[in-house]
CSV table of C-alpha atoms in Angstrom, one decimal:
chain,number,residue,atom,x,y,z
A,1,MET,CA,-29.2,-30.2,44.9
A,2,GLY,CA,-29.8,-27.3,42.6
A,3,ALA,CA,-28.1,-26.7,39.2
A,4,GLU,CA,-24.4,-25.0,40.1
A,5,PHE,CA,-24.5,-21.2,39.0
A,6,ARG,CA,-21.6,-20.4,36.5
A,7,PRO,CA,-21.3,-16.7,35.5
A,8,GLU,CA,-20.9,-16.5,31.8
A,9,ARG,CA,-17.7,-15.4,30.8
A,10,ALA,CA,-16.6,-11.9,29.2
A,11,ALA,CA,-15.7,-13.1,25.7
A,12,ALA,CA,-12.1,-12.4,25.0
A,13,GLU,CA,-10.8,-10.0,22.9
A,14,PRO,CA,-9.0,-11.0,19.6
A,15,PRO,CA,-5.5,-10.7,19.5
A,16,ALA,CA,-4.0,-7.5,18.0
A,17,PRO,CA,-2.8,-8.0,14.6
A,18,LEU,CA,1.1,-8.7,14.5
A,19,ILE,CA,0.9,-5.9,11.4
A,20,LEU,CA,-1.7,-2.7,11.5
A,21,GLY,CA,-2.3,-0.6,8.3
A,22,LEU,CA,-3.4,3.4,8.8
A,23,GLN,CA,-5.3,4.4,6.0
A,24,PRO,CA,-7.8,7.2,7.4
A,25,ALA,CA,-10.1,7.5,4.3
A,26,ALA,CA,-11.3,4.0,2.8
A,27,LEU,CA,-11.1,4.0,-0.6
A,28,ILE,CA,-12.5,1.8,-3.6
A,29,ASP,CA,-10.0,1.5,-6.9
A,30,HIS,CA,-11.6,1.5,-10.5
A,31,VAL,CA,-8.8,0.0,-12.6
A,32,ALA,CA,-9.5,0.2,-16.3
A,33,ARG,CA,-6.9,-0.3,-19.3
A,34,VAL,CA,-7.2,2.9,-21.8
A,35,ASP,CA,-5.7,4.2,-24.5
A,36,TRP,CA,-3.6,7.1,-24.6
A,37,SER,CA,-5.9,9.4,-26.1
A,38,LEU,CA,-7.4,9.5,-22.8
A,39,LEU,CA,-4.8,9.9,-20.8
A,40,ASP,CA,-3.6,13.3,-22.9
A,41,ARG,CA,-7.0,14.7,-21.5
A,42,VAL,CA,-6.8,13.7,-18.2
A,43,PRO,CA,-5.6,16.9,-16.0
A,44,GLY,CA,-1.7,16.0,-14.4
A,45,GLU,CA,1.4,14.3,-15.2
A,46,ARG,CA,1.2,10.6,-16.7
A,47,GLY,CA,2.2,7.5,-14.1
A,48,GLY,CA,1.6,10.1,-11.2
A,49,SER,CA,-0.9,10.5,-8.8
A,50,THR,CA,-3.0,13.8,-8.8
A,51,PRO,CA,-6.1,14.4,-6.7
A,52,VAL,CA,-9.3,15.5,-8.5
A,53,ALA,CA,-12.9,16.6,-7.4
A,54,ILE,CA,-15.8,14.1,-7.5
A,55,GLU,CA,-17.1,15.9,-10.9
A,56,GLU,CA,-13.5,15.3,-12.3
A,57,LEU,CA,-13.9,11.9,-11.1
A,58,GLU,CA,-17.6,11.1,-12.6
A,59,TYR,CA,-16.1,12.6,-15.8
A,60,ILE,CA,-12.8,10.1,-16.5
A,61,LEU,CA,-15.3,7.3,-15.5
A,62,ARG,CA,-17.8,8.4,-18.3
A,63,GLU,CA,-15.0,8.8,-20.7
A,64,VAL,CA,-13.3,5.5,-19.6
A,65,LYS,CA,-16.3,3.7,-21.5
A,66,THR,CA,-15.4,4.8,-25.1
A,67,HIS,CA,-11.7,4.6,-24.2
A,68,ILE,CA,-11.4,1.1,-23.0
A,69,LEU,CA,-8.8,-1.2,-24.4
A,70,SER,CA,-10.6,-5.0,-24.7
A,71,SER,CA,-8.5,-7.8,-22.7
A,72,PRO,CA,-9.5,-11.6,-22.8
A,73,ASN,CA,-8.5,-11.9,-19.3
A,74,ASP,CA,-10.8,-9.4,-17.9
A,75,LEU,CA,-14.1,-10.3,-17.1
A,76,SER,CA,-15.5,-6.9,-17.3
A,77,PRO,CA,-14.0,-3.6,-18.6
A,78,VAL,CA,-13.7,-1.5,-15.3
A,79,LYS,CA,-12.7,-3.4,-11.9
A,80,SER,CA,-13.8,-2.2,-8.7
A,81,MET,CA,-12.2,-3.6,-5.7
A,82,ALA,CA,-10.9,-2.2,-2.3
A,83,GLY,CA,-8.0,0.1,-3.0
A,84,GLY,CA,-5.1,2.4,-1.3
A,85,SER,CA,-1.6,1.7,-1.0
A,86,VAL,CA,-2.1,0.6,2.6
A,87,ALA,CA,-5.1,-1.4,1.7
A,88,ASN,CA,-3.0,-3.2,-0.9
A,89,THR,CA,-0.3,-3.8,1.4
A,90,ILE,CA,-2.6,-5.2,4.3
A,91,ARG,CA,-4.8,-7.3,2.1
A,92,GLY,CA,-1.4,-8.7,0.3
A,93,LEU,CA,0.0,-9.8,4.0
A,94,SER,CA,-3.4,-11.4,5.2
A,95,ALA,CA,-4.7,-13.3,1.8
A,96,GLY,CA,-0.8,-14.4,0.5
A,97,PHE,CA,1.4,-14.7,3.4
A,98,GLY,CA,-1.2,-15.2,6.3
A,99,VAL,CA,0.1,-12.6,8.3
A,100,SER,CA,-2.5,-11.5,11.2
A,101,CYS,CA,-3.8,-8.0,9.9
A,102,GLY,CA,-5.9,-5.1,10.5
A,103,ILE,CA,-6.6,-1.5,9.3
A,104,VAL,CA,-7.4,1.9,11.3
A,105,GLY,CA,-9.6,4.3,9.6
A,106,ALA,CA,-13.1,5.1,8.0
A,107,TYR,CA,-15.5,4.5,5.9
A,108,GLY,CA,-18.6,6.1,4.7
A,109,ASP,CA,-22.2,4.6,5.0
A,110,ASP,CA,-22.6,4.3,1.0
A,111,ASP,CA,-22.1,0.8,-1.3
A,112,GLN,CA,-18.5,2.0,-1.7
A,113,GLY,CA,-17.8,1.7,1.7
A,114,GLN,CA,-19.7,-1.7,2.0
A,115,SER,CA,-18.1,-3.2,-0.7
A,116,PHE,CA,-14.4,-1.8,0.8
A,117,VAL,CA,-15.4,-3.7,4.0
A,118,SER,CA,-16.7,-6.6,2.0
A,119,ASN,CA,-13.6,-6.8,-0.1
A,120,MET,CA,-11.0,-6.6,3.2
A,121,SER,CA,-13.1,-8.8,5.5
A,122,PHE,CA,-13.1,-11.8,2.5
A,123,HIS,CA,-9.6,-11.9,2.9
A,124,GLY,CA,-9.2,-12.0,6.4
A,125,VAL,CA,-8.2,-8.4,7.3
A,126,SER,CA,-9.5,-7.2,10.8
A,127,LEU,CA,-11.7,-4.3,10.6
A,128,SER,CA,-12.5,-3.9,14.3
A,129,LYS,CA,-10.8,-0.7,14.7
A,130,MET,CA,-12.5,0.8,11.3
A,131,ARG,CA,-15.1,3.4,12.2
A,132,LEU,CA,-18.5,3.5,10.0
A,133,LYS,CA,-19.2,7.5,9.4
A,134,LYS,CA,-22.1,9.2,7.4
A,135,GLY,CA,-21.1,10.5,4.2
A,136,PRO,CA,-19.2,9.0,1.0
A,137,THR,CA,-15.7,6.7,1.1
A,138,GLY,CA,-13.4,7.7,-1.3
A,139,GLN,CA,-12.6,6.3,-4.5
A,140,CYS,CA,-9.7,6.5,-7.6
A,141,VAL,CA,-9.6,6.0,-11.2
A,142,CYS,CA,-6.5,3.8,-12.0
A,143,LEU,CA,-6.1,4.2,-16.0
A,144,VAL,CA,-3.7,1.4,-17.2
A,145,ASP,CA,-2.0,2.0,-20.4
A,146,MET,CA,-0.8,-0.6,-23.2
A,147,CYS,CA,2.6,-1.0,-21.4
A,148,GLY,CA,1.0,-1.8,-18.1
A,149,ASN,CA,1.8,1.8,-16.7
A,150,ARG,CA,-0.6,3.4,-14.4
A,151,THR,CA,-2.2,6.8,-13.8
A,152,MET,CA,-4.1,7.5,-10.6
A,153,ARG,CA,-6.8,10.1,-9.9
A,154,PRO,CA,-8.0,9.8,-6.4
A,155,CYS,CA,-11.0,11.7,-5.2
A,156,LEU,CA,-10.8,12.3,-1.2
A,157,SER,CA,-12.0,16.0,-0.9
A,158,ASN,CA,-15.5,15.1,0.2
A,159,ALA,CA,-14.8,11.6,1.8
A,160,VAL,CA,-15.2,10.5,5.6
A,161,LYS,CA,-12.4,9.9,7.5
A,162,LEU,CA,-10.6,9.3,10.7
A,163,GLN,CA,-9.2,12.4,12.4
A,164,ALA,CA,-6.3,12.8,14.4
A,165,ASP,CA,-8.4,13.0,17.9
A,166,GLU,CA,-9.9,9.9,17.4
A,167,LEU,CA,-6.6,7.8,17.5
A,168,THR,CA,-6.1,6.3,21.1
A,169,GLY,CA,-2.7,3.8,22.3
A,170,ALA,CA,-5.7,0.8,22.2
A,171,HIS,CA,-5.6,1.0,18.6
A,172,PHE,CA,-2.0,0.1,18.4
A,173,ARG,CA,-1.4,-1.8,21.5
A,174,GLY,CA,-0.2,-5.5,21.4
A,175,SER,CA,1.0,-5.1,17.5
A,176,LYS,CA,4.3,-5.1,16.2
A,177,TRP,CA,4.3,-2.8,13.0
A,178,LEU,CA,2.3,0.2,11.8
A,179,VAL,CA,2.2,0.9,7.9
A,180,ILE,CA,1.6,4.3,6.7
A,181,ARG,CA,1.5,6.0,3.2
A,182,TYR,CA,2.9,9.6,3.3
A,183,ALA,CA,0.0,12.1,2.3
A,184,ILE,CA,-0.1,15.5,3.1
A,185,PHE,CA,-3.9,15.9,3.6
A,186,ASN,CA,-3.3,13.0,6.1
A,187,LEU,CA,-0.1,14.3,8.2
A,188,GLU,CA,-1.8,15.3,11.1
A,189,VAL,CA,-3.4,11.8,11.7
A,190,ILE,CA,-0.1,10.3,10.5
A,191,GLN,CA,1.5,12.0,13.0
A,192,ALA,CA,-0.9,11.4,15.9
A,193,ALA,CA,-0.6,7.4,14.7
A,194,ILE,CA,3.3,7.4,14.6
A,195,SER,CA,3.3,9.0,18.1
A,196,LEU,CA,0.8,6.6,20.0
A,197,ALA,CA,2.6,3.6,18.1
A,198,LYS,CA,5.9,4.7,19.0
A,199,GLN,CA,4.6,4.9,23.0
A,200,GLU,CA,3.3,1.1,22.4
A,201,GLY,CA,6.4,0.0,21.2
A,202,LEU,CA,5.5,-0.8,17.5
A,203,LEU,CA,8.0,-0.2,14.4
A,204,VAL,CA,7.0,1.8,11.7
A,205,SER,CA,6.8,1.5,7.9
A,206,LEU,CA,6.6,4.2,5.6
A,207,ASP,CA,5.9,4.6,1.9
A,208,LEU,CA,6.6,7.5,0.0
A,209,ALA,CA,3.2,7.5,-1.8
A,210,SER,CA,4.5,9.6,-5.5
A,211,PHE,CA,6.7,11.6,-7.2
A,212,GLU,CA,4.6,14.7,-6.7
A,213,MET,CA,3.8,14.1,-3.1
A,214,VAL,CA,7.3,13.8,-2.4
A,215,ARG,CA,8.2,17.0,-4.7
A,216,ASN,CA,5.0,19.3,-3.5
A,217,PHE,CA,5.5,18.5,0.2
A,218,ARG,CA,9.0,17.6,0.8
A,219,SER,CA,9.8,19.6,4.0
A,220,PRO,CA,7.1,17.7,6.4
A,221,LEU,CA,8.4,14.7,4.6
A,222,LEU,CA,12.1,15.2,5.6
A,223,GLU,CA,10.7,16.3,9.1
A,224,LEU,CA,9.1,13.0,9.4
A,225,LEU,CA,12.2,11.4,8.2
A,226,LEU,CA,14.5,13.4,10.3
A,227,SER,CA,12.3,12.8,13.6
A,228,GLY,CA,14.0,9.1,13.8
A,229,ASN,CA,10.5,7.4,14.7
A,230,ILE,CA,10.5,5.9,10.7
A,231,ASP,CA,12.0,2.3,11.0
A,232,LEU,CA,11.6,1.2,7.7
A,233,CYS,CA,11.1,3.1,4.5
A,234,PHE,CA,10.0,2.0,0.9
A,235,ALA,CA,10.6,4.7,-2.2
A,236,ASN,CA,10.6,3.9,-6.3
A,237,GLU,CA,12.9,5.7,-8.2
A,238,ASP,CA,11.1,8.7,-9.4
A,239,GLU,CA,10.0,9.2,-5.5
A,240,ALA,CA,13.7,8.8,-4.7
A,241,ALA,CA,14.8,11.3,-7.4
A,242,GLU,CA,12.5,13.8,-5.7
A,243,LEU,CA,13.6,13.3,-2.5
A,244,LEU,CA,17.2,14.4,-3.4
A,245,ARG,CA,16.1,16.8,-5.9
A,246,GLY,CA,18.7,19.6,-5.9
A,247,GLU,CA,21.1,18.0,-3.9
A,248,GLU,CA,24.6,17.3,-5.2
A,249,LYS,CA,24.3,13.7,-5.2
A,250,VAL,CA,21.5,11.9,-7.0
A,251,GLY,CA,20.3,8.9,-8.2
A,252,PRO,CA,18.9,5.6,-6.2
A,253,GLU,CA,21.9,4.7,-4.5
A,254,ALA,CA,22.3,8.5,-3.2
A,255,ALA,CA,18.8,8.0,-2.1
A,256,LEU,CA,19.1,4.9,-0.4
A,257,GLU,CA,22.1,6.3,1.6
A,258,PHE,CA,20.1,9.5,2.8
A,259,LEU,CA,17.2,7.2,3.7
A,260,GLY,CA,19.8,4.7,5.6
A,261,GLN,CA,21.0,7.7,7.9
A,262,TYR,CA,17.7,8.0,9.5
A,263,CYS,CA,15.7,4.2,9.0
A,264,LYS,CA,16.6,1.0,10.7
A,265,TRP,CA,15.8,-0.6,6.7
A,266,ALA,CA,15.8,1.5,3.8
A,267,VAL,CA,14.7,0.0,0.3
A,268,VAL,CA,14.6,1.9,-3.3
A,269,THR,CA,12.7,-0.1,-6.0
A,270,LEU,CA,13.9,-0.1,-9.4
A,271,SER,CA,10.9,-1.4,-11.5
A,272,SER,CA,11.9,-4.2,-13.7
A,273,ASN,CA,15.3,-3.6,-12.4
A,274,GLY,CA,14.7,-4.9,-9.4
A,275,CYS,CA,15.5,-2.9,-5.8
A,276,ILE,CA,18.4,-1.9,-3.7
A,277,ALA,CA,18.2,-2.2,0.0
A,278,LYS,CA,19.7,-0.7,3.1
A,279,HIS,CA,20.2,-2.5,7.1
A,280,GLY,CA,22.6,-0.9,8.6
A,281,LYS,CA,26.2,-1.1,6.8
A,282,GLU,CA,24.8,-4.0,4.7
A,283,THR,CA,23.5,-2.9,1.1
A,284,VAL,CA,22.1,-5.2,-1.3
A,285,ARG,CA,21.1,-5.4,-4.9
A,286,VAL,CA,18.1,-8.0,-6.1
A,287,PRO,CA,16.8,-8.4,-9.5
A,288,ALA,CA,13.3,-8.4,-10.7
A,289,ILE,CA,11.6,-11.9,-10.4
A,290,GLY,CA,9.9,-13.4,-13.5
A,291,GLU,CA,10.6,-12.7,-17.3
A,292,MET,CA,7.4,-11.2,-18.4
A,293,LYS,CA,5.5,-7.9,-19.2
A,294,ALA,CA,3.4,-6.0,-17.1
A,295,ALA,CA,-0.2,-6.3,-17.3
A,296,ASP,CA,-0.8,-3.5,-14.8
A,297,ALA,CA,2.4,-2.0,-12.4
A,298,THR,CA,-0.8,-0.9,-10.0
A,299,GLY,CA,0.3,-2.3,-6.4
A,300,ALA,CA,3.4,-3.5,-7.4
A,301,GLY,CA,5.7,-1.2,-4.9
A,302,ASP,CA,2.8,-1.7,-2.2
A,303,LEU,CA,2.7,-6.1,-2.6
A,304,PHE,CA,6.5,-5.9,-2.8
A,305,ALA,CA,6.3,-3.9,0.7
A,306,GLY,CA,4.1,-7.0,2.0
A,307,GLY,CA,6.7,-9.4,0.7
A,308,PHE,CA,9.5,-7.5,2.2
A,309,LEU,CA,7.6,-6.8,5.5
A,310,TYR,CA,6.6,-10.8,5.6
A,311,GLY,CA,10.3,-11.3,5.5
A,312,LEU,CA,11.2,-9.4,8.1
A,313,VAL,CA,8.5,-10.8,10.8
A,314,LYS,CA,10.0,-14.0,9.9
A,315,GLY,CA,13.8,-13.0,10.3
A,316,LEU,CA,14.9,-13.2,6.9
A,317,SER,CA,17.8,-11.9,5.8
A,318,LEU,CA,18.1,-8.5,4.1
A,319,GLU,CA,18.3,-9.8,0.5
A,320,GLU,CA,16.1,-12.6,1.3
A,321,CYS,CA,13.6,-10.0,2.2
A,322,CYS,CA,13.9,-8.1,-0.9
A,323,LYS,CA,13.7,-11.2,-2.7
A,324,VAL,CA,10.0,-12.0,-1.3
A,325,GLY,CA,9.0,-8.8,-2.2
A,326,SER,CA,10.5,-9.1,-5.8
A,327,CYS,CA,7.9,-12.1,-5.8
A,328,SER,CA,5.2,-10.4,-4.2
A,329,GLY,CA,5.4,-7.5,-6.4
A,330,GLY,CA,5.5,-9.8,-9.7
A,331,SER,CA,2.6,-11.6,-8.8
A,332,VAL,CA,0.2,-8.4,-8.7
A,333,ILE,CA,1.5,-6.9,-12.1
A,334,ARG,CA,0.2,-10.0,-13.9
A,335,ALA,CA,-3.4,-9.0,-14.1
A,336,LEU,CA,-5.7,-5.6,-13.6
A,337,GLY,CA,-5.8,-4.1,-10.6
A,338,GLY,CA,-4.2,-3.8,-6.7
A,339,GLU,CA,-5.4,-7.4,-5.6
A,340,VAL,CA,-3.5,-10.5,-6.5
A,341,THR,CA,-6.0,-13.4,-8.0
A,342,PRO,CA,-5.5,-17.1,-6.3
A,343,GLU,CA,-3.8,-18.0,-9.3
A,344,ASN,CA,-1.0,-15.4,-9.2
A,345,TRP,CA,-0.3,-16.5,-5.5
A,346,GLN,CA,0.4,-19.7,-6.8
A,347,TRP,CA,2.8,-18.0,-9.2
A,348,MET,CA,4.3,-16.5,-6.6
A,349,TYR,CA,4.7,-19.5,-4.0
A,350,LYS,CA,6.4,-21.2,-7.1
A,351,GLN,CA,8.8,-18.7,-7.8
A,352,MET,CA,9.7,-18.5,-3.8
A,353,GLN,CA,10.6,-22.3,-4.0
A,354,ILE,CA,12.4,-21.3,-6.9
A,355,LYS,CA,14.6,-19.4,-4.9
A,356,GLY,CA,15.0,-21.5,-1.5
A,357,LEU,CA,12.5,-18.8,0.4
A,358,PRO,CA,10.2,-20.1,3.0
A,359,LEU,CA,6.6,-20.3,2.2
A,360,PRO,CA,4.2,-18.8,4.3
A,361,ASN,CA,2.2,-21.2,6.9
A,362,MET,CA,-1.1,-19.9,6.0
A,363,ARG,CA,-3.8,-19.5,8.4
A,364,ASN,CA,-7.2,-21.6,8.2
């Protein structure tokens, strides 16, 4: 008898990631500790995020070399890594919480693009929905002062990015959450992504990005919120203040109430004072976790969001979600940059144990 013929089976599609991040333009962060004098010479307000042209970014990177604050824990004066708020959140969820995650966007055919892919892949993030395009990858200088406060200067004007008409329902099918960051220059692709994600039954999480973004582009943001398509919204204290600028009632609590009218879950982070959160009629206030001075606040809100989302997908209470977020946010501020080190993940797990929170079941 001849051998029985068995047609080859087509390779099975990998399961859709549970949480999907939208970052239209891949980004590399260059993070450095610098003295005050450089911050005085950089255009824009301290502590915020103001876009710059490539010439300005290159100028800042040159100036950084003469304004470095040395630290015994830093192996190099400037740390470069995959960056962007969404990338920080997604990488943290995958690396620290073992949650299946992917990212939608585009990266350039340059060294920065390859660095972004290598960094995210190393931490288990699916990049099957990322597009390689001809052109430069976005970059951002993150300047950290001696108090751990960070000032961001992103350069995305000439970076390759995903366009709204390149998105389809297949990008989102099978996932449960879409994570996005408000940005006026990405508004069209954000709106398209939300529309498609909602058609596929996803929940949508929105981060308000920066106080400048809220201040300068408040009307489109309010339209997004009033649409009813944002299920979870994160704001820090400065963003919350800008959201209600000119209103009769102001302050974090008033901002939380405002966001709670349009979102299932609303969170306002309060830096060293913890956070307040709202879900339906329930409101909680949770203190910050851990007693230490921040080495670098870069990524604190992004990692908080990751911890909070982990709590939601695990079915934890609102208070427990906030506690996990605080542990996660506290882990990243212990070192330079928005990527948590292995040692600081261990610190976070210890904090979670102390608080009686369920530890992640890490994937192999």
